[in-house]
GROMACS .gro file of C-alpha atoms in nm:
model
  435
    1MET     CA    1  -0.467  -1.477  -1.494
    2ILE     CA    2  -0.639  -1.774  -1.383
    3ASP     CA    3  -0.994  -1.812  -1.520
    4TYR     CA    4  -1.250  -1.851  -1.250
    5ARG     CA    5  -1.558  -1.783  -1.451
    6LYS     CA    6  -1.701  -2.146  -1.387
    7ALA     CA    7  -1.581  -2.135  -1.008
    8THR     CA    8  -1.832  -2.147  -0.732
    9VAL     CA    9  -1.652  -2.020  -0.417
   10PRO     CA   10  -1.739  -1.965  -0.062
   11VAL     CA   11  -1.750  -1.619   0.100
   12TRP     CA   12  -1.733  -1.533   0.460
   13THR     CA   13  -1.869  -1.203   0.616
   14LEU     CA   14  -1.641  -1.107   0.884
   15ALA     CA   15  -1.702  -0.855   1.171
   16THR     CA   16  -1.468  -0.694   1.413
   17GLY     CA   17  -1.715  -0.686   1.687
   18ASP     CA   18  -2.046  -0.834   1.807
   19VAL     CA   19  -2.281  -0.641   1.582
   20GLN     CA   20  -2.634  -0.709   1.434
   21VAL     CA   21  -2.734  -0.578   1.105
   22PRO     CA   22  -3.068  -0.658   0.910
   23ALA     CA   23  -3.053  -0.949   0.664
   24VAL     CA   24  -2.966  -0.795   0.312
   25THR     CA   25  -2.918  -1.121   0.137
   26GLY     CA   26  -3.051  -1.488   0.106
   27ASP     CA   27  -2.876  -1.783   0.099
   28GLY     CA   28  -2.849  -1.809  -0.289
   29PRO     CA   29  -2.520  -1.749  -0.485
   30LEU     CA   30  -2.398  -1.414  -0.535
   31THR     CA   31  -2.248  -1.233  -0.820
   32ALA     CA   32  -1.935  -1.021  -0.790
   33GLU     CA   33  -2.149  -0.721  -0.849
   34ARG     CA   34  -2.399  -0.821  -0.552
   35LEU     CA   35  -2.115  -0.904  -0.320
   36ALA     CA   36  -1.952  -0.565  -0.378
   37GLU     CA   37  -2.292  -0.387  -0.297
   38LEU     CA   38  -2.338  -0.632  -0.003
   39ARG     CA   39  -2.014  -0.499   0.157
   40GLY     CA   40  -2.116  -0.126   0.118
   41VAL     CA   41  -2.435  -0.188   0.269
   42LEU     CA   42  -2.287  -0.366   0.570
   43ALA     CA   43  -2.029  -0.123   0.595
   44GLY     CA   44  -2.301   0.131   0.612
   45LEU     CA   45  -2.526  -0.025   0.865
   46ALA     CA   46  -2.287  -0.177   1.115
   47ASN     CA   47  -2.103   0.013   1.396
   48ALA     CA   48  -1.816  -0.201   1.368
   49PRO     CA   49  -1.565  -0.281   1.059
   50ILE     CA   50  -1.702  -0.549   0.844
   51ALA     CA   51  -1.489  -0.740   0.565
   52THR     CA   52  -1.549  -1.036   0.330
   53LEU     CA   53  -1.307  -1.343   0.276
   54GLU     CA   54  -1.331  -1.547  -0.035
   55ALA     CA   55  -1.169  -1.898  -0.091
   56HIS     CA   56  -1.017  -1.960  -0.444
   57PRO     CA   57  -0.824  -2.220  -0.578
   58LEU     CA   58  -0.459  -2.178  -0.537
   59PRO     CA   59  -0.321  -2.062  -0.882
   60ALA     CA   60  -0.005  -2.276  -1.000
   61GLN     CA   61   0.221  -1.967  -1.034
   62ILE     CA   62   0.261  -1.745  -0.749
   63ASP     CA   63   0.562  -1.511  -0.700
   64ARG     CA   64   0.565  -1.560  -0.320
   65SER     CA   65   0.887  -1.340  -0.285
   66ARG     CA   66   0.655  -1.036  -0.303
   67GLY     CA   67   0.475  -1.116  -0.004
   68ILE     CA   68   0.525  -1.176   0.358
   69ARG     CA   69   0.558  -1.527   0.481
   70LEU     CA   70   0.424  -1.667   0.817
   71ASP     CA   71   0.448  -2.001   0.963
   72ALA     CA   72   0.156  -2.236   1.040
   73VAL     CA   73   0.194  -2.121   1.422
   74SER     CA   74   0.164  -1.757   1.351
   75PRO     CA   75  -0.176  -1.602   1.487
   76LEU     CA   76  -0.288  -1.514   1.144
   77ALA     CA   77  -0.234  -1.854   0.996
   78GLN     CA   78  -0.393  -2.027   1.317
   79HIS     CA   79  -0.698  -1.797   1.269
   80LEU     CA   80  -0.753  -1.874   0.904
   81SER     CA   81  -0.721  -2.252   0.977
   82GLN     CA   82  -0.974  -2.233   1.252
   83LEU     CA   83  -1.208  -2.041   1.029
   84ILE     CA   84  -1.159  -2.306   0.753
   85THR     CA   85  -1.206  -2.604   0.993
   86GLN     CA   86  -1.507  -2.471   1.162
   87SER     CA   87  -1.674  -2.362   0.844
   88ALA     CA   88  -1.624  -2.699   0.678
   89ARG     CA   89  -1.843  -2.883   0.956
   90SER     CA   90  -2.145  -2.661   0.842
   91SER     CA   91  -2.106  -2.580   0.473
   92SER     CA   92  -2.050  -2.820   0.199
   93VAL     CA   93  -1.933  -2.563  -0.022
   94ALA     CA   94  -1.684  -2.443   0.217
   95ALA     CA   95  -1.562  -2.799   0.283
   96THR     CA   96  -1.518  -2.873  -0.089
   97ALA     CA   97  -1.349  -2.541  -0.140
   98THR     CA   98  -1.093  -2.594   0.141
   99ALA     CA   99  -1.063  -2.974   0.120
  100ALA     CA  100  -0.701  -2.945  -0.063
  101GLY     CA  101  -0.551  -2.767   0.219
  102GLU     CA  102  -0.437  -2.487   0.000
  103GLY     CA  103  -0.580  -2.198  -0.154
  104LEU     CA  104  -0.591  -1.842  -0.222
  105TYR     CA  105  -0.786  -1.635   0.019
  106ARG     CA  106  -0.898  -1.282  -0.065
  107MET     CA  107  -1.001  -1.037   0.219
  108VAL     CA  108  -1.182  -0.721   0.087
  109VAL     CA  109  -1.212  -0.444   0.333
  110PRO     CA  110  -1.476  -0.184   0.235
  111ALA     CA  111  -1.340   0.172   0.148
  112LYS     CA  112  -1.534   0.308   0.463
  113VAL     CA  113  -1.341   0.079   0.662
  114ALA     CA  114  -1.023   0.125   0.463
  115ALA     CA  115  -1.029   0.517   0.541
  116GLN     CA  116  -1.010   0.450   0.901
  117PHE     CA  117  -0.634   0.339   0.872
  118GLY     CA  118  -0.524   0.628   0.643
  119GLN     CA  119  -0.653   0.698   0.301
  120GLY     CA  120  -0.300   0.739   0.157
  121PHE     CA  121  -0.184   0.383   0.298
  122VAL     CA  122  -0.276   0.182   0.000
  123CYS     CA  123  -0.232   0.344  -0.347
  124SER     CA  124  -0.191   0.180  -0.660
  125MET     CA  125   0.158   0.144  -0.842
  126ARG     CA  126   0.179   0.271  -1.208
  127SER     CA  127   0.291   0.023  -1.450
  128LYS     CA  128   0.520   0.112  -1.715
  129ALA     CA  129   0.409  -0.191  -1.929
  130VAL     CA  130   0.033  -0.066  -1.987
  131ALA     CA  131  -0.049   0.279  -2.016
  132GLY     CA  132  -0.297   0.355  -1.735
  133GLY     CA  133  -0.230   0.018  -1.578
  134ILE     CA  134  -0.121  -0.056  -1.219
  135HIS     CA  135   0.082  -0.338  -1.046
  136GLY     CA  136  -0.090  -0.601  -0.886
  137ALA     CA  137   0.029  -0.898  -0.655
  138LEU     CA  138  -0.141  -1.210  -0.798
  139VAL     CA  139  -0.412  -1.068  -1.015
  140ASP     CA  140  -0.475  -0.790  -1.264
  141SER     CA  141  -0.676  -0.472  -1.206
  142THR     CA  142  -1.004  -0.643  -1.264
  143GLY     CA  143  -0.928  -0.895  -0.968
  144ILE     CA  144  -1.030  -1.244  -0.944
  145ALA     CA  145  -1.349  -1.165  -0.788
  146ALA     CA  146  -1.482  -1.031  -1.103
  147GLN     CA  147  -1.510  -1.389  -1.247
  148ALA     CA  148  -1.643  -1.597  -0.974
  149THR     CA  149  -1.994  -1.683  -0.809
  150PHE     CA  150  -1.985  -1.659  -0.440
  151VAL     CA  151  -2.189  -1.865  -0.186
  152PRO     CA  152  -2.234  -1.730   0.165
  153VAL     CA  153  -2.083  -1.955   0.427
  154GLY     CA  154  -2.338  -1.991   0.706
  155ARG     CA  155  -2.314  -1.924   1.081
  156ALA     CA  156  -1.961  -2.111   1.164
  157ALA     CA  157  -1.819  -1.993   1.473
  158THR     CA  158  -1.443  -1.985   1.505
  159ALA     CA  159  -1.258  -2.102   1.820
  160GLY     CA  160  -1.152  -1.858   2.075
  161ALA     CA  161  -0.895  -1.576   2.035
  162VAL     CA  162  -0.538  -1.691   1.948
  163GLY     CA  163  -0.232  -1.495   1.946
  164GLY     CA  164  -0.259  -1.223   2.202
  165ALA     CA  165  -0.527  -1.033   2.008
  166GLY     CA  166  -0.758  -1.128   2.277
  167ALA     CA  167  -1.092  -1.071   2.100
  168THR     CA  168  -1.329  -1.360   2.105
  169ALA     CA  169  -1.433  -1.513   1.766
  170GLY     CA  170  -1.773  -1.639   1.714
  171VAL     CA  171  -2.092  -1.564   1.572
  172ALA     CA  172  -2.287  -1.217   1.565
  173ALA     CA  173  -2.620  -1.202   1.728
  174THR     CA  174  -2.892  -1.413   1.597
  175GLY     CA  175  -3.166  -1.273   1.383
  176SER     CA  176  -2.888  -1.093   1.154
  177VAL     CA  177  -2.691  -1.141   0.866
  178ALA     CA  178  -2.450  -1.432   0.921
  179LEU     CA  179  -2.156  -1.261   1.044
  180THR     CA  180  -1.838  -1.428   1.197
  181VAL     CA  181  -1.666  -1.253   1.464
  182ALA     CA  182  -1.306  -1.259   1.370
  183ALA     CA  183  -1.141  -0.924   1.466
  184PRO     CA  184  -0.782  -1.088   1.509
  185LEU     CA  185  -0.807  -1.250   1.155
  186VAL     CA  186  -0.909  -0.911   0.996
  187LEU     CA  187  -0.669  -0.716   1.184
  188MET     CA  188  -0.366  -0.932   1.124
  189ALA     CA  189  -0.449  -0.966   0.755
  190VAL     CA  190  -0.474  -0.602   0.734
  191ALA     CA  191  -0.156  -0.543   0.910
  192VAL     CA  192   0.057  -0.782   0.716
  193GLY     CA  193  -0.096  -0.674   0.382
  194VAL     CA  194  -0.036  -0.296   0.437
  195SER     CA  195   0.339  -0.364   0.560
  196ALA     CA  196   0.404  -0.586   0.256
  197HIS     CA  197   0.250  -0.298   0.039
  198ALA     CA  198   0.483  -0.051   0.213
  199ASP     CA  199   0.791  -0.266   0.171
  200GLN     CA  200   0.690  -0.311  -0.218
  201LYS     CA  201   0.688   0.076  -0.239
  202ARG     CA  202   1.040   0.069  -0.058
  203GLN     CA  203   1.174  -0.187  -0.294
  204GLN     CA  204   1.074   0.021  -0.587
  205ALA     CA  205   1.207   0.359  -0.449
  206ILE     CA  206   1.543   0.175  -0.379
  207GLU     CA  207   1.565   0.061  -0.730
  208HIS     CA  208   1.509   0.415  -0.850
  209ILE     CA  209   1.741   0.577  -0.631
  210THR     CA  210   2.003   0.333  -0.709
  211GLU     CA  211   1.986   0.391  -1.061
  212LEU     CA  212   1.987   0.766  -1.012
  213LEU     CA  213   2.291   0.771  -0.790
  214GLU     CA  214   2.496   0.590  -1.027
  215GLN     CA  215   2.473   0.854  -1.279
  216LEU     CA  216   2.515   1.140  -1.002
  217HIS     CA  217   2.804   1.010  -0.797
  218GLU     CA  218   2.659   1.221  -0.505
  219GLU     CA  219   2.809   1.090  -0.179
  220LYS     CA  220   2.575   1.286   0.050
  221LEU     CA  221   2.261   1.158  -0.133
  222ASP     CA  222   2.414   0.798  -0.117
  223ASP     CA  223   2.473   0.826   0.255
  224GLU     CA  224   2.081   0.924   0.270
  225ARG     CA  225   1.991   0.626   0.090
  226SER     CA  226   2.223   0.398   0.273
  227ASN     CA  227   2.088   0.526   0.628
  228LEU     CA  228   1.740   0.472   0.508
  229ASP     CA  229   1.776   0.116   0.356
  230GLY     CA  230   1.994   0.016   0.650
  231CYS     CA  231   1.670   0.057   0.859
  232ARG     CA  232   1.513  -0.256   0.671
  233ASN     CA  233   1.677  -0.512   0.887
  234ALA     CA  234   1.555  -0.379   1.215
  235ILE     CA  235   1.189  -0.315   1.070
  236ASP     CA  236   1.195  -0.687   0.925
  237ARG     CA  237   1.295  -0.841   1.267
  238ALA     CA  238   1.023  -0.619   1.436
  239THR     CA  239   0.755  -0.724   1.209
  240ALA     CA  240   0.828  -1.086   1.233
  241ILE     CA  241   0.855  -1.079   1.637
  242LEU     CA  242   0.537  -0.887   1.665
  243LEU     CA  243   0.347  -1.095   1.437
  244ASP     CA  244   0.434  -1.381   1.634
  245GLU     CA  245   0.329  -1.221   1.949
  246GLY     CA  246   0.667  -1.130   2.074
  247GLU     CA  247   0.755  -0.780   2.217
  248ILE     CA  248   0.985  -0.528   2.059
  249GLY     CA  249   1.306  -0.475   2.252
  250ALA     CA  250   1.566  -0.212   2.248
  251SER     CA  251   1.836  -0.480   2.107
  252LEU     CA  252   1.639  -0.482   1.777
  253GLY     CA  253   1.754  -0.135   1.692
  254LEU     CA  254   1.417   0.001   1.580
  255ASP     CA  255   1.464   0.313   1.793
  256SER     CA  256   1.761   0.414   1.586
  257ALA     CA  257   1.585   0.310   1.257
  258VAL     CA  258   1.273   0.553   1.353
  259HIS     CA  259   1.519   0.818   1.413
  260ALA     CA  260   1.685   0.783   1.064
  261ILE     CA  261   1.351   0.775   0.925
  262ASP     CA  262   1.208   1.071   1.097
  263THR     CA  263   1.539   1.273   1.017
  264ALA     CA  264   1.471   1.185   0.625
  265LEU     CA  265   1.124   1.297   0.651
  266SER     CA  266   1.238   1.615   0.792
  267LYS     CA  267   1.475   1.663   0.507
  268ALA     CA  268   1.193   1.599   0.263
  269ARG     CA  269   0.959   1.859   0.402
  270SER     CA  270   1.255   2.101   0.405
  271ARG     CA  271   1.298   2.028   0.035
  272LEU     CA  272   0.927   2.047  -0.030
  273GLN     CA  273   0.898   2.390   0.109
  274ARG     CA  274   1.191   2.509  -0.105
  275TRP     CA  275   1.042   2.375  -0.414
  276GLN     CA  276   0.699   2.538  -0.351
  277GLY     CA  277   0.891   2.879  -0.279
  278ALA     CA  278   1.072   2.836  -0.615
  279LEU     CA  279   0.744   2.769  -0.806
  280ASP     CA  280   0.569   3.062  -0.628
  281ALA     CA  281   0.855   3.296  -0.727
  282LEU     CA  282   0.825   3.214  -1.093
  283PRO     CA  283   0.616   3.494  -1.298
  284GLU     CA  284   0.271   3.377  -1.361
  285GLY     CA  285   0.160   3.290  -1.684
  286LYS     CA  286   0.502   3.342  -1.850
  287PRO     CA  287   0.740   3.092  -2.007
  288VAL     CA  288   1.025   2.970  -1.800
  289GLU     CA  289   1.388   2.943  -1.921
  290ILE     CA  290   1.525   2.586  -1.852
  291GLY     CA  291   1.853   2.722  -1.698
  292LYS     CA  292   1.656   2.920  -1.438
  293LEU     CA  293   1.404   2.614  -1.371
  294THR     CA  294   1.722   2.386  -1.312
  295GLU     CA  295   1.863   2.628  -1.066
  296SER     CA  296   1.573   2.524  -0.824
  297PHE     CA  297   1.515   2.186  -0.957
  298PRO     CA  298   1.861   2.045  -1.074
  299GLY     CA  299   1.821   1.763  -1.327
  300VAL     CA  300   1.458   1.814  -1.371
  301ASP     CA  301   1.500   1.819  -1.751
  302ASP     CA  302   1.695   1.478  -1.732
  303HIS     CA  303   1.609   1.115  -1.654
  304GLY     CA  304   1.841   1.159  -1.373
  305GLY     CA  305   1.934   1.463  -1.159
  306THR     CA  306   1.935   1.562  -0.786
  307PHE     CA  307   1.572   1.655  -0.783
  308ARG     CA  308   1.447   1.319  -0.897
  309ALA     CA  309   1.678   1.157  -0.648
  310HIS     CA  310   1.539   1.370  -0.370
  311LEU     CA  311   1.186   1.250  -0.492
  312GLU     CA  312   1.258   0.891  -0.443
  313LEU     CA  313   1.439   0.961  -0.108
  314ALA     CA  314   1.100   1.111   0.009
  315ALA     CA  315   0.901   0.816  -0.136
  316LEU     CA  316   1.146   0.555   0.057
  317ALA     CA  317   1.118   0.747   0.407
  318THR     CA  318   0.739   0.733   0.361
  319ALA     CA  319   0.741   0.388   0.276
  320LEU     CA  320   0.938   0.296   0.578
  321LYS     CA  321   0.738   0.527   0.803
  322ARG     CA  322   0.431   0.332   0.697
  323ARG     CA  323   0.574   0.014   0.787
  324VAL     CA  324   0.689   0.145   1.122
  325ASP     CA  325   0.323   0.271   1.192
  326VAL     CA  326   0.195  -0.057   1.117
  327LEU     CA  327   0.415  -0.202   1.392
  328GLN     CA  328   0.328   0.050   1.631
  329ALA     CA  329  -0.068  -0.022   1.552
  330VAL     CA  330  -0.018  -0.385   1.605
  331GLU     CA  331   0.185  -0.346   1.922
  332HIS     CA  332  -0.082  -0.114   2.093
  333ALA     CA  333  -0.383  -0.350   1.960
  334GLN     CA  334  -0.202  -0.647   2.113
  335LYS     CA  335  -0.166  -0.478   2.440
  336ASN     CA  336  -0.517  -0.361   2.463
  337PRO     CA  337  -0.735  -0.645   2.323
  338ASP     CA  338  -1.054  -0.531   2.430
  339ASN     CA  339  -1.086  -0.274   2.177
  340LEU     CA  340  -0.833  -0.445   1.912
  341PHE     CA  341  -0.954  -0.308   1.577
  342GLU     CA  342  -1.015   0.046   1.730
  343ASN     CA  343  -0.679   0.069   1.892
  344PHE     CA  344  -0.511  -0.017   1.546
  345THR     CA  345  -0.693   0.235   1.332
  346ARG     CA  346  -0.633   0.509   1.616
  347VAL     CA  347  -0.262   0.452   1.604
  348LEU     CA  348  -0.247   0.443   1.231
  349ARG     CA  349  -0.425   0.748   1.178
  350ARG     CA  350  -0.195   0.941   1.417
  351ASP     CA  351   0.092   0.983   1.179
  352GLN     CA  352  -0.107   0.943   0.853
  353GLN     CA  353  -0.216   1.299   0.826
  354GLY     CA  354   0.146   1.439   0.815
  355LEU     CA  355   0.252   1.175   0.573
  356GLU     CA  356  -0.059   1.229   0.336
  357GLU     CA  357   0.031   1.628   0.358
  358LEU     CA  358   0.384   1.540   0.233
  359GLU     CA  359   0.277   1.331  -0.050
  360SER     CA  360   0.011   1.567  -0.138
  361GLY     CA  361   0.254   1.855  -0.141
  362VAL     CA  362   0.502   1.665  -0.361
  363ALA     CA  363   0.215   1.564  -0.598
  364GLY     CA  364   0.137   1.941  -0.619
  365VAL     CA  365   0.483   2.025  -0.725
  366LEU     CA  366   0.506   1.777  -0.994
  367MET     CA  367   0.186   1.888  -1.123
  368ARG     CA  368   0.277   2.239  -1.124
  369LEU     CA  369   0.614   2.160  -1.300
  370SER     CA  370   0.424   1.961  -1.555
  371ALA     CA  371   0.209   2.256  -1.648
  372LEU     CA  372   0.491   2.493  -1.718
  373GLU     CA  373   0.574   2.643  -2.060
  374LEU     CA  374   0.946   2.640  -2.119
  375ALA     CA  375   1.151   2.914  -2.297
  376ARG     CA  376   1.450   2.902  -2.498
  377PRO     CA  377   1.775   3.003  -2.332
  378ASN     CA  378   1.849   3.397  -2.329
  379GLY     CA  379   2.099   3.469  -2.585
  380LEU     CA  380   2.205   3.727  -2.877
  381ARG     CA  381   2.085   3.504  -3.174
  382PRO     CA  382   1.766   3.551  -3.288
  383VAL     CA  383   1.704   3.204  -3.393
  384PHE     CA  384   1.729   2.847  -3.228
  385THR     CA  385   2.010   2.632  -3.286
  386THR     CA  386   1.948   2.268  -3.375
  387SER     CA  387   2.075   2.155  -3.018
  388GLU     CA  388   1.864   2.412  -2.842
  389VAL     CA  389   1.553   2.295  -3.019
  390ASP     CA  390   1.657   1.917  -2.948
  391ARG     CA  391   1.708   2.022  -2.560
  392LEU     CA  392   1.390   2.228  -2.536
  393MET     CA  393   1.192   1.946  -2.691
  394ARG     CA  394   1.332   1.679  -2.458
  395ALA     CA  395   1.317   1.909  -2.143
  396THR     CA  396   0.944   1.973  -2.228
  397HIS     CA  397   0.858   1.604  -2.269
  398ARG     CA  398   1.018   1.510  -1.948
  399ILE     CA  399   0.891   1.795  -1.733
  400HIS     CA  400   0.525   1.712  -1.858
  401GLN     CA  401   0.574   1.344  -1.774
  402LEU     CA  402   0.634   1.431  -1.422
  403SER     CA  403   0.258   1.454  -1.359
  404ASP     CA  404   0.232   1.069  -1.437
  405GLY     CA  405   0.414   0.984  -1.111
  406ALA     CA  406   0.181   1.222  -0.880
  407MET     CA  407  -0.061   1.057  -0.665
  408THR     CA  408  -0.354   1.316  -0.680
  409ASP     CA  409  -0.644   1.075  -0.610
  410SER     CA  410  -0.636   1.007  -0.235
  411ARG     CA  411  -0.993   0.878  -0.208
  412ALA     CA  412  -1.056   0.566  -0.034
  413THR     CA  413  -1.122   0.246  -0.209
  414ASP     CA  414  -1.193  -0.098  -0.113
  415VAL     CA  415  -0.880  -0.265  -0.010
  416ALA     CA  416  -0.803  -0.625  -0.108
  417ILE     CA  417  -0.555  -0.847   0.064
  418GLU     CA  418  -0.453  -1.175  -0.095
  419ILE     CA  419  -0.327  -1.480   0.143
  420ALA     CA  420  -0.171  -1.780  -0.029
  421ARG     CA  421  -0.214  -2.073   0.223
  422ASP     CA  422  -0.004  -2.383   0.172
  423LYS     CA  423  -0.107  -2.733   0.280
  424ASP     CA  424   0.113  -2.720   0.591
  425GLY     CA  425  -0.091  -2.434   0.716
  426SER     CA  426   0.173  -2.165   0.649
  427VAL     CA  427   0.066  -1.833   0.467
  428VAL     CA  428   0.217  -1.577   0.259
  429VAL     CA  429   0.025  -1.227   0.255
  430PHE     CA  430   0.080  -1.031  -0.034
  431PRO     CA  431   0.078  -0.659  -0.062
  432ALA     CA  432  -0.250  -0.495  -0.012
  433LEU     CA  433  -0.430  -0.368  -0.315
  434PRO     CA  434  -0.687  -0.094  -0.425
  435VAL     CA  435  -0.979  -0.277  -0.572
   0.00000   0.00000   0.00000
């Protein structure tokens, strides 16, 4: 992690509409804690989404393969370039921080705003390397913002809208906090960051499924995996076209991809109902024999197994569905630029409730399974054999670990979207992260 403790970096306050809020900060430097408080206050006072954007030095080592690359002519890159250029004219801090032409830009969307586009949309990914840790795109769980001093950038207006977003960029009403109205910039950053996050979860699910299916040799499950992963090319093409302001046509194959994803989600919901029914049928408060449990949850007592493959298939279908939802939201926002961000969040919310219910149901099944007490197999012998003891201990440990993968906390948190900008103006947007 880069040490930013001695860094003073500029921070912009971005609004998605022409709003006016009372001044809640002066012109002096801000600490990370003060900046977080400011975001919360502005989110509460304003009637339009407000985010902050920080400009940090670009770290020497960045794994760009984890993000989505956009050319310098893409709407997101152009909006960011306009903001940088205009701000440098009126702020010496911004001019110094952006003089190199490259940098790491970190947009933070407050929890209240993040909840508008789905509470389950951005969830942390557990890290196997550190107990309780999560995966991050560029920084660790503390984030770079915790080690920097921030200087607010003054009223730097950006040029008019670029890229079909249609919303005019400029300065909020005078007499208020310095807000730069930049709805297209916020929209594109959120859209690409969330899409990258969903694709990161897709990659993780594919890796797990592939490993499981190599052990199972289940052709039907392998077909399910192939059908879902085959949707990626159509989704990637549609993402690239929409983010460059094109229109999605039937030749892209997105309709067939959506059908495959919806079919997989239907299977996941049917399996969830069977799992819930099987758990409801178990005797309450009594130990469950391993053999009886594996009838409804095959392989639950092992590292592999059909049950675990079904879990990963559900996770894969959900991740792909989230990417499609982002595409639909961007498309609707570009077609109706007058209420750009409102359209975006409305479309995202439309399907999110069903996905969140599915994820919550799966998490509930995993929690219930992990709490079960296992019994030895029924038999005539009054004592355990060594093999029975070993199996029971292994099964108990593995079943209790199921709760580690359950996402039980869907509370909205601040969401960070990190953008690496190169000297040629091109950008790489990394997976959105919970702050």
